[in-house]
Coordinates of C-alpha atoms and ligand atoms in Angstrom, one line a residue:
M1 CA -17.6 12.5 21.3
K2 CA -19.5 11.1 18.3
T3 CA -17.6 9.9 15.6
T4 CA -19.8 11.9 13.2
E5 CA -18.8 15.3 15.0
L6 CA -15.2 13.8 15.0
I7 CA -15.5 13.5 11.3
D8 CA -16.0 17.6 11.2
I9 CA -13.2 18.5 13.3
M10 CA -11.0 15.7 11.6
T11 CA -11.8 16.6 8.1
K12 CA -12.1 20.7 8.2
G13 CA -10.2 23.2 8.5
H14 CA -6.3 22.9 9.7
N15 CA -5.4 23.4 13.3
M16 CA -3.7 21.2 15.6
E17 CA -6.4 21.4 18.5
S18 CA -9.2 19.3 15.4
Y19 CA -6.8 16.8 15.8
D20 CA -5.7 16.6 19.4
R21 CA -9.4 16.5 20.5
A22 CA -10.2 13.7 18.1
Y23 CA -6.9 11.6 19.2
A24 CA -8.0 12.2 22.7
S25 CA -11.7 11.0 22.3
Y26 CA -11.2 8.1 19.9
Q27 CA -13.0 4.8 20.6
W28 CA -12.7 1.8 17.9
E29 CA -16.0 0.9 19.7
E30 CA -17.9 3.9 17.6
V31 CA -16.9 2.6 14.6
E32 CA -18.0 -0.8 14.9
K33 CA -21.5 0.6 15.5
S34 CA -21.7 2.0 11.7
F35 CA -21.6 -1.6 10.5
S36 CA -24.6 -4.2 10.3
W37 CA -22.2 -6.8 12.5
Y38 CA -22.9 -4.5 15.5
E39 CA -26.7 -5.9 15.9
T40 CA -26.2 -9.3 14.1
G41 CA -22.7 -10.4 15.4
K42 CA -22.2 -11.4 11.6
V43 CA -20.2 -10.3 8.7
N44 CA -18.6 -10.3 5.5
A45 CA -16.5 -7.5 4.5
A46 CA -17.8 -7.7 1.0
Y47 CA -21.4 -7.5 2.0
E48 CA -20.1 -4.1 3.5
A49 CA -18.1 -2.9 0.9
I50 CA -20.8 -3.5 -1.9
D51 CA -24.3 -5.0 -1.2
R52 CA -24.9 -2.7 2.3
H53 CA -24.9 0.0 -0.4
V54 CA -27.2 -1.7 -2.6
E55 CA -29.9 -2.2 0.3
S56 CA -29.3 1.3 1.3
G57 CA -30.5 2.6 -1.9
R58 CA -27.1 3.6 -3.4
G59 CA -27.5 1.0 -6.2
D60 CA -27.2 2.8 -9.4
H61 CA -24.1 5.2 -7.8
T62 CA -21.4 4.1 -10.0
A63 CA -18.8 2.1 -8.1
L64 CA -15.9 1.0 -10.7
L65 CA -14.7 3.2 -13.2
Y66 CA -12.3 0.8 -15.5
S67 CA -9.9 1.7 -18.2
D68 CA -7.1 0.3 -19.6
P69 CA -5.6 1.5 -22.9
N70 CA -8.0 -1.3 -24.7
R71 CA -11.4 -1.1 -22.7
T72 CA -13.3 1.3 -20.8
D73 CA -16.1 0.0 -18.5
Q74 CA -18.1 1.0 -15.6
Y75 CA -20.3 -0.5 -12.7
T76 CA -22.7 0.5 -10.5
F77 CA -23.1 -1.0 -7.0
R78 CA -26.0 -3.1 -7.9
E79 CA -23.7 -4.8 -11.0
M80 CA -20.8 -5.2 -8.9
K81 CA -22.9 -7.4 -6.2
E82 CA -24.4 -9.0 -9.4
E83 CA -20.9 -9.6 -11.0
S84 CA -19.5 -11.1 -7.6
D85 CA -22.4 -13.0 -6.3
K86 CA -22.5 -15.1 -9.8
F87 CA -18.4 -15.6 -8.9
G88 CA -19.3 -16.4 -5.6
N89 CA -22.0 -19.2 -6.7
L90 CA -19.0 -20.1 -9.2
L91 CA -16.4 -21.0 -6.2
K92 CA -19.8 -22.5 -4.6
K93 CA -20.1 -25.3 -7.3
L94 CA -17.0 -26.0 -7.4
G95 CA -16.9 -26.8 -3.7
I96 CA -14.6 -23.9 -2.2
N97 CA -15.0 -23.7 1.8
K98 CA -14.6 -20.8 4.0
G99 CA -11.4 -20.9 5.1
E100 CA -9.4 -22.1 1.8
R101 CA -7.7 -19.6 -0.5
V102 CA -8.4 -18.6 -3.8
F103 CA -5.2 -16.6 -5.5
I104 CA -5.7 -14.1 -8.4
F105 CA -3.0 -14.0 -10.7
M106 CA -4.2 -11.3 -13.4
P107 CA -3.6 -8.0 -14.7
R108 CA -6.1 -5.2 -13.2
S109 CA -9.1 -5.5 -14.6
P110 CA -12.9 -5.9 -13.8
E111 CA -13.0 -9.3 -13.6
L112 CA -10.0 -9.3 -11.2
Y113 CA -12.5 -7.2 -8.7
F114 CA -15.5 -9.3 -9.2
S115 CA -13.7 -12.5 -8.1
F116 CA -12.0 -10.9 -4.8
L117 CA -15.3 -10.1 -3.5
G118 CA -16.5 -13.1 -4.6
I119 CA -13.8 -14.6 -2.8
L120 CA -14.3 -13.2 -0.1
K121 CA -18.8 -13.5 -0.4
V122 CA -17.9 -17.4 -0.1
G123 CA -15.9 -17.1 3.4
A124 CA -12.9 -17.9 1.6
I125 CA -9.1 -16.3 1.5
A126 CA -8.0 -14.1 -1.2
G127 CA -4.6 -13.8 -2.7
P128 CA -3.7 -11.3 -5.2
L129 CA -0.3 -11.3 -6.7
F130 CA 1.4 -9.3 -9.3
E131 CA 0.7 -9.8 -12.6
A132 CA 4.4 -9.4 -13.5
F133 CA 5.5 -12.5 -11.2
M134 CA 7.9 -15.4 -12.7
E135 CA 7.1 -19.0 -12.2
G136 CA 9.3 -19.2 -9.1
A137 CA 7.7 -16.5 -7.4
V138 CA 4.4 -17.9 -8.2
R139 CA 5.2 -21.1 -7.1
D140 CA 6.9 -20.3 -3.8
R141 CA 3.3 -18.3 -2.7
L142 CA 1.1 -21.0 -3.8
E143 CA 2.9 -23.8 -2.7
D144 CA 3.1 -21.7 0.8
S145 CA -0.8 -21.2 0.7
E146 CA -1.6 -24.4 -0.1
A147 CA -4.2 -22.2 -2.6
V148 CA -6.8 -24.8 -3.6
A149 CA -8.1 -22.4 -6.9
L150 CA -6.4 -19.5 -8.5
V151 CA -7.9 -16.9 -11.4
T152 CA -6.0 -16.3 -14.1
T153 CA -5.2 -15.2 -17.8
P154 CA -4.3 -18.2 -21.0
T155 CA -1.2 -16.2 -21.0
L156 CA -0.2 -16.0 -17.2
L157 CA -0.7 -19.5 -16.9
S158 CA 2.5 -20.8 -18.5
R159 CA 4.3 -19.1 -15.4
V160 CA 1.9 -21.6 -13.0
P161 CA 3.6 -24.7 -12.4
Y162 CA 0.5 -26.3 -11.7
K163 CA 1.0 -29.8 -12.2
E164 CA 3.7 -29.3 -9.1
L165 CA 1.2 -27.9 -7.1
S166 CA -0.6 -30.7 -5.2
A167 CA -3.4 -28.7 -3.3
L168 CA -4.1 -26.7 -6.7
K169 CA -7.7 -28.0 -8.0
H170 CA -9.5 -25.1 -9.9
I171 CA -8.3 -22.8 -12.5
I172 CA -10.3 -20.4 -13.6
L173 CA -9.3 -18.9 -16.6
V174 CA -10.3 -15.6 -17.6
G175 CA -10.8 -15.3 -21.5
G176 CA -9.3 -18.9 -21.9
E177 CA -10.7 -22.3 -22.6
A178 CA -12.6 -24.8 -20.3
D179 CA -11.0 -28.2 -19.8
E180 CA -13.3 -29.3 -17.2
Q181 CA -11.7 -32.8 -16.5
N182 CA -8.3 -31.5 -15.8
G183 CA -9.4 -28.6 -13.7
F184 CA -9.7 -25.6 -16.1
Y185 CA -12.9 -23.4 -15.8
S186 CA -13.9 -20.6 -18.4
F187 CA -14.6 -17.5 -16.3
E188 CA -16.7 -16.2 -19.0
K189 CA -18.9 -19.7 -19.5
E190 CA -19.4 -19.9 -15.9
M191 CA -20.2 -16.4 -15.0
A192 CA -23.0 -17.0 -18.0
S193 CA -24.6 -19.7 -16.5
A194 CA -24.4 -18.7 -12.5
S195 CA -27.2 -17.6 -10.6
S196 CA -26.3 -13.4 -9.5
E197 CA -28.4 -13.9 -6.2
L198 CA -25.6 -15.1 -3.7
D199 CA -26.4 -17.0 -0.2
I200 CA -23.4 -15.0 1.4
E201 CA -21.3 -16.5 4.1
W202 CA -21.7 -14.9 7.0
V203 CA -18.5 -15.0 9.2
D204 CA -16.9 -14.2 12.5
R205 CA -14.9 -10.9 12.5
E206 CA -11.5 -12.3 13.2
D207 CA -12.3 -15.2 10.5
G208 CA -9.3 -14.5 7.7
M209 CA -10.1 -12.7 4.4
L210 CA -6.9 -11.9 3.0
M211 CA -3.0 -12.8 2.4
H212 CA -0.6 -10.6 0.9
Y213 CA 3.3 -12.1 0.5
T214 CA 5.8 -9.7 1.6
S215 CA 9.5 -9.9 1.6
G216 CA 12.5 -9.8 4.0
S217 CA 15.8 -9.4 3.9
T218 CA 16.6 -13.3 4.0
G219 CA 14.5 -16.5 3.3
K220 CA 11.3 -16.5 1.7
P221 CA 8.5 -14.0 1.5
K222 CA 6.1 -14.5 4.7
G223 CA 2.1 -14.6 4.1
V224 CA 0.6 -11.8 6.2
F225 CA -2.9 -12.8 7.1
H226 CA -5.5 -10.2 7.4
V227 CA -9.3 -11.0 9.1
H228 CA -12.4 -9.3 8.5
N229 CA -12.3 -7.3 11.4
A230 CA -9.5 -4.9 9.2
M231 CA -12.7 -3.3 7.6
L232 CA -13.3 -1.2 10.8
Q233 CA -9.5 0.7 10.1
H234 CA -9.9 0.5 6.6
Y235 CA -13.6 2.5 6.7
Q236 CA -12.2 4.8 9.4
T237 CA -8.8 6.0 8.0
G238 CA -10.9 6.2 4.4
K239 CA -13.3 9.0 6.2
W240 CA -10.2 10.8 7.9
V241 CA -7.3 10.5 6.0
L242 CA -8.4 9.9 2.6
D243 CA -11.1 12.2 3.7
L244 CA -14.0 10.4 1.6
K245 CA -17.0 11.8 1.2
E246 CA -20.0 10.4 -0.9
D247 CA -19.5 11.8 -4.3
D248 CA -15.8 11.4 -4.7
I249 CA -13.9 10.3 -7.4
Y250 CA -11.3 8.2 -5.9
W251 CA -8.4 6.9 -7.8
C252 CA -5.8 4.5 -5.8
T253 CA -2.5 3.7 -8.5
A254 CA -1.6 1.0 -6.4
D255 CA -2.2 -3.0 -7.7
P256 CA -3.9 -5.0 -5.7
G257 CA -0.9 -7.5 -5.2
W258 CA 0.2 -4.6 -3.3
V259 CA -1.5 -4.0 0.8
T260 CA -2.2 -0.3 -0.5
G261 CA -4.0 -2.2 -3.9
T262 CA -6.2 -3.6 -1.5
A263 CA -6.9 -2.2 1.5
Y264 CA -6.7 1.7 -0.4
G265 CA -7.8 0.3 -3.6
I266 CA -11.0 -1.9 -2.9
F267 CA -12.0 -1.7 1.0
A268 CA -11.7 2.4 1.9
P269 CA -13.0 3.3 -1.1
W270 CA -16.2 0.9 -1.6
L271 CA -17.0 0.7 2.5
N272 CA -17.5 4.3 2.2
G273 CA -19.4 4.2 -1.0
V274 CA -17.4 6.2 -3.4
T275 CA -16.4 5.8 -6.8
N276 CA -13.3 4.0 -7.5
V277 CA -11.1 4.7 -10.4
I278 CA -9.1 1.5 -11.8
R279 CA -6.4 2.1 -14.5
G280 CA -4.6 -0.9 -15.8
G281 CA -1.4 -0.5 -18.4
R282 CA 2.0 0.7 -17.9
F283 CA 2.7 4.3 -16.3
S284 CA 3.3 7.3 -18.4
P285 CA 3.1 10.9 -17.0
E286 CA 0.4 11.3 -19.9
D287 CA -1.5 8.8 -19.2
W288 CA -1.9 9.3 -15.6
Y289 CA -2.9 12.9 -15.9
Q290 CA -5.2 12.2 -18.3
T291 CA -6.8 9.5 -16.0
L292 CA -6.8 12.0 -13.5
E293 CA -8.4 14.7 -15.9
K294 CA -11.1 12.5 -17.7
N295 CA -12.1 10.8 -14.8
G296 CA -12.6 13.6 -12.7
V297 CA -10.5 13.0 -9.5
T298 CA -11.3 14.5 -6.5
V299 CA -8.9 12.1 -3.9
W300 CA -5.6 10.4 -5.1
Y301 CA -3.3 8.1 -3.1
S302 CA -0.3 7.3 -5.0
A303 CA 3.5 6.7 -4.1
P304 CA 6.7 8.7 -3.5
T305 CA 8.0 7.0 -6.8
A306 CA 5.3 8.0 -8.8
F307 CA 5.7 11.3 -7.7
R308 CA 9.4 11.4 -8.7
M309 CA 8.9 10.2 -12.3
L310 CA 5.9 12.7 -12.5
M311 CA 8.3 15.6 -11.2
G312 CA 11.2 14.3 -13.8
A313 CA 8.6 14.6 -16.3
G314 CA 8.6 18.6 -16.4
E315 CA 5.7 20.9 -16.2
A316 CA 4.8 20.3 -19.4
P317 CA 2.4 17.6 -19.0
V318 CA 1.0 18.6 -16.1
K319 CA 0.1 22.2 -17.9
Q320 CA -1.7 20.6 -20.4
A321 CA -4.2 18.4 -18.0
D322 CA -7.0 20.1 -16.5
L323 CA -6.9 18.9 -12.8
S324 CA -9.5 21.5 -11.2
K325 CA -11.3 18.6 -9.2
L326 CA -8.9 17.5 -7.6
R327 CA -9.3 17.8 -4.2
H328 CA -6.8 15.9 -1.8
V329 CA -3.3 13.7 -2.8
L330 CA -1.8 11.2 -0.4
S331 CA 1.0 9.3 -0.4
V332 CA 2.5 6.0 0.9
G333 CA 5.7 3.1 0.5
E334 CA 8.2 5.3 0.9
P335 CA 8.9 8.1 2.7
L336 CA 7.8 11.1 0.6
N337 CA 10.7 13.7 -0.4
P338 CA 9.9 17.3 0.9
E339 CA 11.0 18.3 -2.3
V340 CA 8.4 16.2 -3.9
V341 CA 5.7 18.0 -1.5
R342 CA 7.2 21.3 -2.8
W343 CA 6.2 20.4 -6.2
G344 CA 3.0 19.0 -5.4
M345 CA 2.5 22.5 -3.9
K346 CA 3.6 24.5 -7.0
V347 CA 1.9 22.3 -10.1
F348 CA -1.1 20.7 -8.3
N349 CA -1.6 23.7 -5.8
K350 CA -1.7 20.7 -3.4
R351 CA -0.2 19.5 -0.5
I352 CA 0.7 16.0 -0.6
H353 CA -0.2 13.8 3.0
D354 CA 2.4 11.3 3.5
N355 CA 0.8 8.3 5.5
W356 CA 2.9 5.5 6.9
W357 CA 1.8 1.8 7.2
M358 CA 2.7 -1.2 6.6
T359 CA 1.3 -4.9 5.0
E360 CA 1.3 -6.1 8.5
T361 CA -0.5 -3.2 10.1
G362 CA -3.2 -3.8 7.6
G363 CA -4.1 0.0 7.4
I364 CA -2.9 3.4 8.0
L365 CA -1.3 4.1 11.5
I366 CA 0.6 7.3 11.0
T367 CA -0.4 10.0 8.8
N368 CA -1.0 13.6 8.0
Y369 CA -4.9 14.5 7.9
P370 CA -6.5 17.0 5.9
A371 CA -6.8 18.7 9.0
M372 CA -3.6 19.0 10.0
E373 CA -0.5 21.3 9.0
I374 CA 2.1 19.2 7.0
K375 CA 5.7 19.4 7.8
P376 CA 7.3 18.1 4.8
G377 CA 9.6 15.1 5.2
S378 CA 7.5 13.8 8.3
M379 CA 4.9 11.0 8.4
G380 CA 2.7 13.0 10.3
K381 CA 1.2 11.8 13.9
P382 CA -0.7 8.7 14.6
F383 CA -4.1 8.3 13.9
P384 CA -6.6 8.5 16.6
G385 CA -7.0 5.1 18.4
I386 CA -3.0 4.3 17.6
E387 CA -0.2 4.6 19.8
A388 CA 3.2 4.9 18.6
A389 CA 6.5 5.4 20.2
I390 CA 9.8 5.4 19.8
I391 CA 11.6 2.6 21.9
D392 CA 15.1 1.4 22.5
D393 CA 15.9 -2.3 21.9
Q394 CA 15.0 -3.2 25.6
G395 CA 11.4 -1.7 25.0
N396 CA 12.4 2.0 26.8
E397 CA 10.4 5.2 25.0
L398 CA 12.9 7.5 23.9
P399 CA 12.7 11.3 24.2
P400 CA 12.0 13.3 21.3
M401 CA 14.5 13.8 18.7
Q402 CA 16.0 10.7 19.7
M403 CA 16.4 7.9 16.6
G404 CA 15.4 4.2 17.8
N405 CA 12.9 1.3 16.9
L406 CA 9.7 2.7 15.3
A407 CA 6.8 1.1 17.9
I408 CA 3.4 0.8 18.0
R409 CA 1.5 -0.4 20.8
T410 CA -0.6 -3.7 20.0
P411 CA -3.6 -4.3 19.4
W412 CA -5.6 -2.5 16.8
P413 CA -8.5 -3.7 14.2
S414 CA -6.4 -4.4 11.2
L415 CA -3.4 -5.8 12.8
M416 CA -2.0 -9.3 11.1
R417 CA -3.4 -12.2 12.9
K418 CA -0.6 -14.6 11.5
I419 CA 2.0 -15.2 9.3
W420 CA 1.1 -18.5 7.8
K421 CA 2.6 -21.2 9.0
N422 CA 5.1 -19.5 10.3
E423 CA 4.9 -18.2 13.9
G424 CA 8.3 -18.0 14.6
K425 CA 8.5 -15.0 12.4
F426 CA 4.9 -14.1 13.8
D427 CA 6.7 -13.7 17.4
E428 CA 9.6 -11.5 16.1
Y429 CA 7.4 -8.4 15.7
F430 CA 6.4 -8.7 19.2
R431 CA 9.0 -9.6 20.7
I432 CA 9.0 -7.0 23.2
K433 CA 6.0 -7.3 25.5
G434 CA 3.1 -4.8 24.7
W435 CA 4.5 -3.4 21.4
Y436 CA 4.7 -4.3 17.5
I437 CA 8.4 -3.4 16.1
S438 CA 7.9 -2.6 12.9
G439 CA 11.4 -2.8 11.8
D440 CA 11.3 1.1 10.6
S441 CA 14.1 3.5 12.7
A442 CA 12.5 7.1 12.7
Y443 CA 12.1 9.7 15.4
Q444 CA 9.4 11.8 17.0
D445 CA 10.1 15.7 17.5
E446 CA 8.5 17.7 20.0
D447 CA 5.7 18.3 18.2
G448 CA 4.6 14.7 17.7
Y449 CA 5.3 14.5 14.6
F450 CA 7.1 11.4 13.0
W451 CA 10.3 11.3 10.9
F452 CA 11.2 8.2 8.9
Q453 CA 15.0 7.7 8.9
G454 CA 14.7 3.8 7.2
R455 CA 14.6 0.2 7.6
I456 CA 16.5 -0.2 10.9
D457 CA 19.0 -2.1 9.2
D458 CA 19.4 0.3 6.2
V459 CA 20.7 3.3 9.0
I460 CA 24.6 4.3 8.5
N461 CA 27.1 4.4 11.1
T462 CA 29.5 7.0 9.6
S463 CA 32.7 8.2 12.3
G464 CA 30.0 7.6 15.0
E465 CA 27.3 9.9 13.8
R466 CA 23.9 7.7 12.6
V467 CA 22.7 8.9 9.2
G468 CA 19.0 8.0 8.0
P469 CA 19.9 7.2 4.3
F470 CA 16.6 9.1 3.4
E471 CA 17.6 12.4 4.8
V472 CA 20.6 12.3 2.4
E473 CA 18.2 10.9 -0.6
S474 CA 16.4 13.7 -0.2
K475 CA 18.9 16.8 -0.2
L476 CA 20.0 14.7 -3.3
V477 CA 17.0 14.6 -5.5
E478 CA 17.0 18.6 -4.7
H479 CA 19.6 19.2 -6.8
P480 CA 18.6 19.6 -10.5
A481 CA 20.5 17.0 -12.0
V482 CA 19.1 14.3 -9.5
A483 CA 16.2 12.2 -10.6
E484 CA 16.3 9.8 -8.0
A485 CA 18.5 8.4 -5.3
G486 CA 19.7 5.2 -3.4
V487 CA 21.8 5.6 -0.4
I488 CA 23.9 2.8 1.3
G489 CA 26.5 2.4 3.8
K490 CA 30.0 1.0 2.9
P491 CA 31.9 -0.7 5.5
D492 CA 35.3 1.4 5.7
P493 CA 38.4 0.8 8.0
V494 CA 38.5 3.8 9.4
R495 CA 35.2 5.1 9.7
G496 CA 33.1 2.4 10.1
E497 CA 30.9 3.3 7.6
I498 CA 31.1 5.2 4.3
I499 CA 28.9 6.7 2.7
K500 CA 27.9 5.8 -1.2
A501 CA 24.8 7.0 -3.8
F502 CA 23.7 5.7 -6.1
I503 CA 22.4 7.7 -8.7
S504 CA 19.8 7.9 -11.8
L505 CA 20.1 11.6 -13.8
R506 CA 17.3 13.7 -14.9
K507 CA 17.1 13.6 -18.8
G508 CA 19.7 15.9 -20.3
H509 CA 22.5 15.9 -17.5
G510 CA 25.2 14.0 -18.2
A511 CA 27.4 11.6 -15.8
S512 CA 30.6 13.2 -15.2
D513 CA 33.4 14.1 -12.5
N514 CA 32.5 17.7 -12.4
L515 CA 29.1 16.5 -11.5
K516 CA 29.8 14.3 -8.9
E517 CA 32.1 16.9 -6.9
E518 CA 28.9 19.6 -7.4
I519 CA 26.3 16.9 -6.3
R520 CA 28.6 16.5 -3.0
S521 CA 29.2 19.6 -2.2
F522 CA 25.5 20.4 -2.7
V523 CA 24.6 18.0 0.4
K524 CA 27.8 19.3 2.6
E525 CA 26.4 22.8 2.0
G526 CA 22.5 21.8 2.6
L527 CA 22.6 19.0 4.7
A528 CA 26.2 18.1 6.6
A529 CA 29.5 17.5 5.4
H530 CA 29.2 13.9 7.7
A531 CA 25.9 13.0 5.5
A532 CA 27.6 13.9 2.0
P533 CA 28.4 10.4 0.3
R534 CA 32.3 9.8 -0.3
E535 CA 31.4 7.7 -2.9
I536 CA 28.8 8.9 -5.9
E537 CA 27.8 5.9 -8.8
F538 CA 25.6 6.7 -11.6
I539 CA 23.5 4.5 -13.0
D540 CA 20.5 4.4 -15.1
R541 CA 17.9 2.7 -13.1
L542 CA 17.5 2.5 -9.4
P543 CA 16.7 -0.9 -8.0
K544 CA 12.9 -1.2 -6.9
T545 CA 10.1 -3.4 -5.8
R546 CA 7.3 -3.6 -7.7
S547 CA 5.5 -0.9 -5.0
G548 CA 8.1 1.3 -6.4
K549 CA 10.7 1.1 -3.0
I550 CA 14.0 1.5 -3.8
M551 CA 15.5 -1.7 -2.7
R552 CA 18.6 -0.8 -0.2
R553 CA 19.6 -3.8 0.0
V554 CA 20.0 -4.9 -3.3
L555 CA 22.5 -1.6 -4.1
K556 CA 24.4 -2.8 -1.1
A557 CA 24.5 -6.5 -2.1
W558 CA 25.9 -5.4 -5.6
E559 CA 28.3 -3.1 -3.6
L560 CA 29.9 -5.9 -1.4
D561 CA 29.3 -8.6 -3.6
L562 CA 26.8 -10.6 -1.1
P563 CA 24.1 -12.4 -1.8
T564 CA 20.7 -10.5 -2.6
G565 CA 18.3 -12.6 -0.7
D566 CA 14.4 -12.8 -2.2
L567 CA 14.6 -10.9 -5.6
S568 CA 10.4 -12.2 -6.5
T569 CA 9.3 -8.6 -5.2
M570 CA 11.8 -6.6 -7.9
E571 CA 10.7 -4.8 -10.7
D572 CA 11.3 -6.5 -14.2
Ligands
6R9_1 C1 2.0 -0.1 3.1 C2 3.4 -0.3 2.8 C3 6.3 -1.1 4.5 C4 7.2 -0.5 4.4 C5 7.6 0.0 5.8 C6 8.6 1.3 5.4 C7 8.2 1.9 4.3 C8 5.9 2.8 4.1 C9 6.2 5.2 4.6 C10 7.2 4.2 4.4 C11 8.9 6.2 5.1 C12 6.5 6.7 4.7 N1 6.8 2.6 4.0 N2 5.2 3.8 4.1 N3 8.5 4.8 4.7 N4 7.2 7.0 5.0 N5 5.2 7.3 4.8 O1 4.1 0.4 2.0 O2 3.5 -1.5 2.8 O3 5.1 -2.7 1.6 O4 4.8 -3.9 3.6 O5 6.1 -1.6 3.1 O6 7.1 0.6 3.7 O7 9.9 0.9 5.7 O8 7.8 -0.7 6.9 P1 4.7 -2.4 2.5

């Protein structure tokens, strides 16, 4: 079957038959034919994302709609090409070579995106960092990657220990003064004199383009390394999962410091030639609803933490906004509680489509398509071309309804190609032959849907029953007083582990022993007696990563007085 036909059956209507047909007949090779490298053998992801649209006559289409509380700006694909070409020429002038790492440490702004694309255009490897990182986190990442150049702002420079970073030769300051003798360049000054025609560096599909550092529970963060070939997955999932069409106005709320903010905040929309909304500044429900309304957003990709916060803000702000353009809503990063899906139906009249993937997988692997029936609480089914399974520690595939390791048959286009300077860590993911082991625990139901249970380390064993923390948390957030919940197993001499829940309350609800008792019965009656938390502690805010994940290992460490491990990705 041709990809064009498949697109139709994947995105139109709601039926499983279309999914089954697409799944059965899918070939990655068909996708490759969409790109120029299929003929030339040469590739550059930034060219495919931006320049290609200029050449095909869509240069005047809006590529970027940027806004923050102090600035509103927009750029066409042609302007994006010119700005990224200029930045590429600036890097060339500094002598940056193919394969060298250039990091970006700055708040969201158009300049961040010009820089990112320019880095790729000269064949260098981009490493975007969250602007909120403190000095230690910045040092670890720049040291490990041996970045030769950094794009940052004068304010953030105070958190860059550049004197201690021997590989770092050039610092490009956005909105700052040059001091070229000491390696400081002014972004504005250099861009003003740079040519807007770049001799692009054509690379091999397997050449590096991007690094994201991701934390485990132990040790320093790992540099996950991706190559240009990943764009195949970004492009195709953009079509089928995000359902992007040429005239869409798309908003991915993720920061480029998180993999979602590059794969789906840069590549997927621009490879598909659609208008990309970027909103800077801080989260507030009013601000977000206005961003949706003002830009006329049609496709919106966000995360459970954000949806829960919007839900917690009540219906008044959403009722004030005109969201009539919104067609498709998606979520990633954490399990999406069924309660949140039901809320989405009520306030947006849209099903929020959950999907699952990881920094290491480079792109969406398990998902709810537009053309699929959603089972609230399930991550959906594997993307065509992807084989997912639940396996035990020996690599045996488990039957439906059994909890085990969520694993993916290797390889696929956007799979990481290495962990920077850490072969040992890389190999751990592939310790069972033929499989990528995700570290997540899940089960598959009789219809082939996958259900997330927790990180393998987070699964609770209480009185011989295995309980996924997510199930308990989802029940907890159904209670009208509960805003968010994080659930851990706490060692217990009798039961092995008992369930402890940390809960933040919604506005207008006060902590009390009565409320604890009420919440406990609520879980007992709604889920199972053994799943009801024996201990409940109310806290103001749950510890979360910058991408919004509840950090259960931190809750556990607090509870048990253990070392918390790497905290560089924790919110302030
Ligand atoms: C894209 C991204 C990966 C981990 C992953 C899992 C959790 C992501 C999820 C989900 C349940 C989903 N996760 N999506 N859990 N349902 N739809 O999040 O990458 O930051 O590397 O995190 O996030 O535990 O293993 P990353």
